[in-house]
XYZ file of C-alpha atoms in Angstrom:
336
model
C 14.165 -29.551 -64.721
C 16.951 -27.793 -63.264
C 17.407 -24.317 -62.529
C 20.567 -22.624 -63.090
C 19.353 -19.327 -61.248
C 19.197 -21.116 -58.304
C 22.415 -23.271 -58.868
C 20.705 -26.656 -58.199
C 22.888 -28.702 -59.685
C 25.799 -28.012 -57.848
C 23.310 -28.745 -54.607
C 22.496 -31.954 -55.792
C 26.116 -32.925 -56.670
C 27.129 -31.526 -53.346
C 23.350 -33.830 -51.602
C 24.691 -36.476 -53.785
C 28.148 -36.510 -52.070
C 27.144 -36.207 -48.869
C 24.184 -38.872 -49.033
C 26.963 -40.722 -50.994
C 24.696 -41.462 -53.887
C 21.330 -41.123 -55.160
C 17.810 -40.263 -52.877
C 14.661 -42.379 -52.643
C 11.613 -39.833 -52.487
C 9.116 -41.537 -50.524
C 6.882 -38.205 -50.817
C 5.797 -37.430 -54.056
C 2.303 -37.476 -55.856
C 0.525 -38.815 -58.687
C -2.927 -38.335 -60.711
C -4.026 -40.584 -63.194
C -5.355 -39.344 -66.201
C -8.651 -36.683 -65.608
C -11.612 -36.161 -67.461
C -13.220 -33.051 -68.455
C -15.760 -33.472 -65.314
C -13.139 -34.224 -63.096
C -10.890 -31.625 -64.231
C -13.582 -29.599 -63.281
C -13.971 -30.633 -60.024
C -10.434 -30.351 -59.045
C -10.279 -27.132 -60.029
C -13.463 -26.269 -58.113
C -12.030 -27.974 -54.974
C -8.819 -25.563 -55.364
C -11.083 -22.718 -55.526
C -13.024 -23.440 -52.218
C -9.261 -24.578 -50.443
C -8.345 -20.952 -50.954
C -6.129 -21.439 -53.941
C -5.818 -18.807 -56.112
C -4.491 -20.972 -58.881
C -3.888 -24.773 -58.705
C -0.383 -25.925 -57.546
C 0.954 -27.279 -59.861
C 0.397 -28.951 -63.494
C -0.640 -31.858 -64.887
C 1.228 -34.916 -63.488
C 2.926 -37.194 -65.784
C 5.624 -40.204 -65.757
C 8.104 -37.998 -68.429
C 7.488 -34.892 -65.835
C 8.785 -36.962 -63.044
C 11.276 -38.857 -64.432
C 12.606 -35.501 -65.691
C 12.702 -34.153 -62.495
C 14.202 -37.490 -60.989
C 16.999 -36.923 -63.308
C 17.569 -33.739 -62.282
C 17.701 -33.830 -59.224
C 19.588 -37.267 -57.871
C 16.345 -38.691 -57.174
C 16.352 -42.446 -58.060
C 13.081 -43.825 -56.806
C 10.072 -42.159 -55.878
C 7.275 -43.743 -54.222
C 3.948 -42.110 -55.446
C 1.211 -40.855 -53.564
C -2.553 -39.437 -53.816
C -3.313 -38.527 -50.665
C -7.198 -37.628 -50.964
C -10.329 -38.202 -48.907
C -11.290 -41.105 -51.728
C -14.502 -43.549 -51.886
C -13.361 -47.012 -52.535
C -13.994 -47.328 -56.346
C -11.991 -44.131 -56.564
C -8.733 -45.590 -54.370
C -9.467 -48.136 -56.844
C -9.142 -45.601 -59.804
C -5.771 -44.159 -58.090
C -4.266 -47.411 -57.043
C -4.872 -49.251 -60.737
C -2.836 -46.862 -62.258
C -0.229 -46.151 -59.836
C 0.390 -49.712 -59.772
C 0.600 -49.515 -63.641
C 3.069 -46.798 -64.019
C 5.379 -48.861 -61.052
C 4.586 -52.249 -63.640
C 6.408 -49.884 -66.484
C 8.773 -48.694 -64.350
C 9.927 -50.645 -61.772
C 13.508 -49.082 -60.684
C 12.146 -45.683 -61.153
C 8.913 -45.719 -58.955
C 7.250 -47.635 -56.120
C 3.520 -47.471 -55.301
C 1.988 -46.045 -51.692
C -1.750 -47.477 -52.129
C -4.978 -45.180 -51.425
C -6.896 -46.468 -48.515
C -10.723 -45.209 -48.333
C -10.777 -44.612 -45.050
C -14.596 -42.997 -45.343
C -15.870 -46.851 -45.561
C -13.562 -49.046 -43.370
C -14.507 -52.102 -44.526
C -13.491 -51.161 -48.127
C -10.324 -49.918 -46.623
C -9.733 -53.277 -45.086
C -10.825 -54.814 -48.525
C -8.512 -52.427 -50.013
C -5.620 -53.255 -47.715
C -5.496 -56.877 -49.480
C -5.827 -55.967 -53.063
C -3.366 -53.169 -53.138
C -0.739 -55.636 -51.144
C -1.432 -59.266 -52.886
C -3.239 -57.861 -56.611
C -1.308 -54.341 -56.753
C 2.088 -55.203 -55.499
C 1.638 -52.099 -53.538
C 4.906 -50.829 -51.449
C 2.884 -49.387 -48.970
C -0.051 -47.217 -48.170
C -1.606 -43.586 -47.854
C -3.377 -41.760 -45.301
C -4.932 -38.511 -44.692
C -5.466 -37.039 -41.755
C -8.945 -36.626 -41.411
C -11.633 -37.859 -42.941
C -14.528 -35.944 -42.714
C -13.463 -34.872 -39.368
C -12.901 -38.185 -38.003
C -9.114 -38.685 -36.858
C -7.077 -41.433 -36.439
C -7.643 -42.309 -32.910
C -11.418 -43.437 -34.328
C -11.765 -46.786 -33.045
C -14.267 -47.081 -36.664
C -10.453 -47.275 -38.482
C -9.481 -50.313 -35.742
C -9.960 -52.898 -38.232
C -8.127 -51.092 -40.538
C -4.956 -50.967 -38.393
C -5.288 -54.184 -37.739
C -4.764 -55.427 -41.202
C -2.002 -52.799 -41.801
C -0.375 -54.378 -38.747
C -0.782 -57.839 -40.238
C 1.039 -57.148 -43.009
C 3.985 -55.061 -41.364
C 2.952 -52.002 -43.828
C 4.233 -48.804 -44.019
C 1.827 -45.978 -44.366
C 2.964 -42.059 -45.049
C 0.711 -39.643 -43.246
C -0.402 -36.658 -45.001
C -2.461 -33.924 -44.260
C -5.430 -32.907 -45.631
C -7.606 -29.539 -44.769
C -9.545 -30.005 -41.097
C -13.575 -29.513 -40.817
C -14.152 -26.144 -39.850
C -11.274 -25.419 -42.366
C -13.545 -22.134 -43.667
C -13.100 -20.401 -40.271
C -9.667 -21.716 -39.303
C -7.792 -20.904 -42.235
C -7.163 -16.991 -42.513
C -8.090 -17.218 -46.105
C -4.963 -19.306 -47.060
C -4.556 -22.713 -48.854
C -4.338 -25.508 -46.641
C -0.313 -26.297 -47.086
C -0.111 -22.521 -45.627
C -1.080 -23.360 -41.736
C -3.581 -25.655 -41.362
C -1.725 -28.560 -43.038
C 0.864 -28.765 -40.561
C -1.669 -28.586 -37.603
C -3.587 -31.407 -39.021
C -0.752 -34.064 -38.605
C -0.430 -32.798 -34.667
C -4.122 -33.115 -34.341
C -4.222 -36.687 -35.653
C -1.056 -38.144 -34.312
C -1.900 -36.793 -30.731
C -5.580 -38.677 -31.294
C -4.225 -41.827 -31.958
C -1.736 -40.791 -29.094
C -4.300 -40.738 -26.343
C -5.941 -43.962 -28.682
C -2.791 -46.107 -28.155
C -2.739 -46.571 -31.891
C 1.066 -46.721 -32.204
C 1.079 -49.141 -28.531
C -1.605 -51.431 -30.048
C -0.311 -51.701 -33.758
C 2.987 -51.833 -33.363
C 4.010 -53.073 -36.633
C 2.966 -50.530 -38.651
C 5.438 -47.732 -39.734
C 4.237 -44.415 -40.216
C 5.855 -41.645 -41.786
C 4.456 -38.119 -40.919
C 5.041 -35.766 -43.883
C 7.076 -32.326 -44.043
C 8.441 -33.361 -40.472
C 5.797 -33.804 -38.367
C 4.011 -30.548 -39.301
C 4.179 -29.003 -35.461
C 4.395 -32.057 -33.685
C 7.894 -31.708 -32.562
C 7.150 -28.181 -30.975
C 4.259 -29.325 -29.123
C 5.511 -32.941 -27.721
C 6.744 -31.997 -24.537
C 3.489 -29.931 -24.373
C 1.464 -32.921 -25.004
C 3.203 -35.172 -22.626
C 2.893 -32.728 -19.702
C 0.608 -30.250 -19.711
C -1.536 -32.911 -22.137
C -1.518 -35.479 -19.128
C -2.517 -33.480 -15.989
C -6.109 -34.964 -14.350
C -8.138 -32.089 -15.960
C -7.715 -33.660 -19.631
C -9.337 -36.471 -21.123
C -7.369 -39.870 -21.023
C -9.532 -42.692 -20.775
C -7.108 -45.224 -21.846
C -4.269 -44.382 -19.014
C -1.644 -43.421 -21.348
C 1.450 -41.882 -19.690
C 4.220 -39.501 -20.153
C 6.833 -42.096 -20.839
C 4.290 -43.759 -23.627
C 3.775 -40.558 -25.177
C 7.769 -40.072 -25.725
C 7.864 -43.865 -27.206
C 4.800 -43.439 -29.587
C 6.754 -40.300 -30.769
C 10.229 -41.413 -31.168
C 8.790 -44.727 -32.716
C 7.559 -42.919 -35.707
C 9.362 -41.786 -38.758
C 9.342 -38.284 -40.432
C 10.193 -37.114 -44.017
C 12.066 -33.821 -44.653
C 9.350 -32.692 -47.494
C 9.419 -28.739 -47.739
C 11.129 -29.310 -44.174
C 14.635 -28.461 -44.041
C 15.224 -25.515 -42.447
C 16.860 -25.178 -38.732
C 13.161 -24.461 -37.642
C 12.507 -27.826 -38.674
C 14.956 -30.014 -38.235
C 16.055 -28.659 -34.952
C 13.006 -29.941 -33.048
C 12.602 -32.952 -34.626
C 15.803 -34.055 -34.022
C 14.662 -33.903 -30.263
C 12.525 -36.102 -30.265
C 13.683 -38.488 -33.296
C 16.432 -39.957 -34.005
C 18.223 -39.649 -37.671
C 17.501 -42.992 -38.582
C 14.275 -42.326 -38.467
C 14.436 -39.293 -40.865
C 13.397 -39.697 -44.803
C 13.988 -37.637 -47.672
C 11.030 -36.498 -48.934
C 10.417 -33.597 -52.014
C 7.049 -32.983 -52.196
C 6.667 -33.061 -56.492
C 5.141 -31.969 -57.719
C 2.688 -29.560 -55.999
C 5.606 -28.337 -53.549
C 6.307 -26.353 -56.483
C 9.873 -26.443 -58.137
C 11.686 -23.342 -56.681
C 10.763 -23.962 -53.196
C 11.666 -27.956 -53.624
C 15.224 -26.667 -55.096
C 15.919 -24.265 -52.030
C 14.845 -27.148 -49.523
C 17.281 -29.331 -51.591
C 19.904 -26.860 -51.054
C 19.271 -26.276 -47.423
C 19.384 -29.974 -47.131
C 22.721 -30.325 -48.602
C 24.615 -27.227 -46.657
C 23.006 -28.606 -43.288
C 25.207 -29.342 -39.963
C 22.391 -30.597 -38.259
C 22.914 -33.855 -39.949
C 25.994 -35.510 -40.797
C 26.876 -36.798 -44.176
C 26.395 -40.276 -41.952
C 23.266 -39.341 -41.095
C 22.144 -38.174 -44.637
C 23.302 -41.267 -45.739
C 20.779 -42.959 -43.807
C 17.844 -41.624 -45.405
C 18.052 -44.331 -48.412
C 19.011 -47.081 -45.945
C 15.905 -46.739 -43.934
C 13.740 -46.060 -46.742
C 14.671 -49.566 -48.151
C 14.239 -51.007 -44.685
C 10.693 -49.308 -44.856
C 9.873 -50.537 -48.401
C 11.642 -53.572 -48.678
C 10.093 -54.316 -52.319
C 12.225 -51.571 -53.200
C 15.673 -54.014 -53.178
C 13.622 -56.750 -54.722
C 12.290 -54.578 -57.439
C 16.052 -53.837 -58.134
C 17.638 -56.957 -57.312
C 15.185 -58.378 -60.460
């Protein structure tokens, strides 16, 4: 739905010029279909985050599509980016991979992994790609206060290598979340944080060095990431910190620059002028964040995104081409 107020459409006619057509969202969520009890639940879980109210309604295909339309959105690939057990992902990934069966030019599936039990992950890993059709996958940051660098989640990589996957990275709340947070909802501070805790762990774990066929996409630009790399590759490598596996300065600057980065409630000079120092464009995505970014705040990133001179109209451009590069279904799907 559009917003006159805020003028929206003439910022996605203006994002539609520049980009010279339509954007694939490769960061936007899904829930299937909740009963009572787990209506319940999610609410409870909202109250203990520190939300006052939930983010955002009930998700549905006509909701999307409707905001799609709106907003010069042709594809979006859909997400649930929770801490879930493996007959849950299950749960999630059966009827993502429905509503992509339905509508195949409109959406594109990033598969659940249960990264709490690794072995169903790898299990997982299989049945989302060969069963599901899945265009990718989605992580959390943490599960249960494990991080990525875990060398439990090695056999996992190593079947998302395999297949040359593509995995968005999104954060979830860290433990200890009651006495870091200030009182405030994870996407407030601690969100952002948790992507620079787990992407420097798998840093120091050689993660991106020893699976380098995976692609990973970091969510609303890195969270802090791009603030703190020259901070992690200097003051992070002196003898008094921990780096058992030897990695140096020069592999911490390729790990970086080798990942990619979505602009999802990220669009602002604060963001996009430090991660353009350490990323290149073509590794930039568009991402919106729909629909618990909430509308107004998704508009006025879309608007900042379409007045920016950080990026070129080239550069904006790119966003779709890498995207299909990233999820190559995508062309197949609409090549069909």
């Amino acid at each position: 739905m559009v917003n006159p107020e805020n003028d929206v459409a003439n910022a996605v006619a203006r994002l539609r010029q520049r980009s010279g057509g339509d954007l694939i969202d490769v960061h936007a969520h899904y829930t299937p279909p909740l009963t009572e009890a787990g209506l319940a639940g999610l609410l409870a879980s909202f109250r203990a985050g520190n939300f006052t109210a939930p983010p955002a309604g009930p998700w549905s295909v006509e909701s999307a599509l409707e905001f799609m339309d709106g907003h010069g959105i042709s594809v979006q690939m859909l997400s649930s980016p929770n801490r879930l057990t493996p007959d849950m992902a299950k749960i999630h990934n059966d009827f993502g991979a429905k509503v992509v069966r339905e509508h195949p030019d409109r959406f594109g599936l990033l598969a659940n992994l249960p990264l709490i039990d690794p072995a169903g992950a790898v299990s997982e890993v299989a049945r989302a790609t060969e069963e599901l059709g899945a265009d990718g996958f989605v992580l959390v940051t943490n599960y249960d206060g494990a991080y990525l660098g875990d060398p439990r989640f090695t056999d996992v990589f190593a079947a998302l290598d395999a297949k040359r996957a593509t995995v968005l990275l999104h954060p979830v709340v860290p433990a200890g979340f009651d006495v870091l947070a200030c009182g405030r909802p994870g996407p407030v501070i601690e969100f952002p944080m948790d992507t620079t805790r787990t992407i420097v762990d798998a840093i120091y774990a050689r993660v991106f060095l020893d699976f380098p066929n995976i692609n990973f996409v970091l969510s609303h630009a890195g969270g802090v990431l791009p603030i703190l790399a020259e901070r992690i590759g200097s003051t992070g490598l002196l003898p008094w910190v921990s780096n058992p596996r030897g990695v140096t300065k020069a592999e911490v600057r390729q790990q970086i620059a080798g990942l990619f980065y979505d602009t999802a409630l990220a669009t602002s000079p604060n963001a996009l002028l430090p991660l353009l120092e350490i990323a290149s464009p073509d590794h930039i995505v568009f991402g919106s964040d729909y629909p618990p970014g909430d509308l107004e705040v998704i508009e006025a990133h879309m608007d900042a995104l379409s007045r920016t001179t950080l990026l070129s109209d080239h550069h904006l451009a790119q966003f779709s081409t890498t995207a299909t590069t990233l999820f190559p279904r995508l062309t197949a799907r609409s090549d069909a």
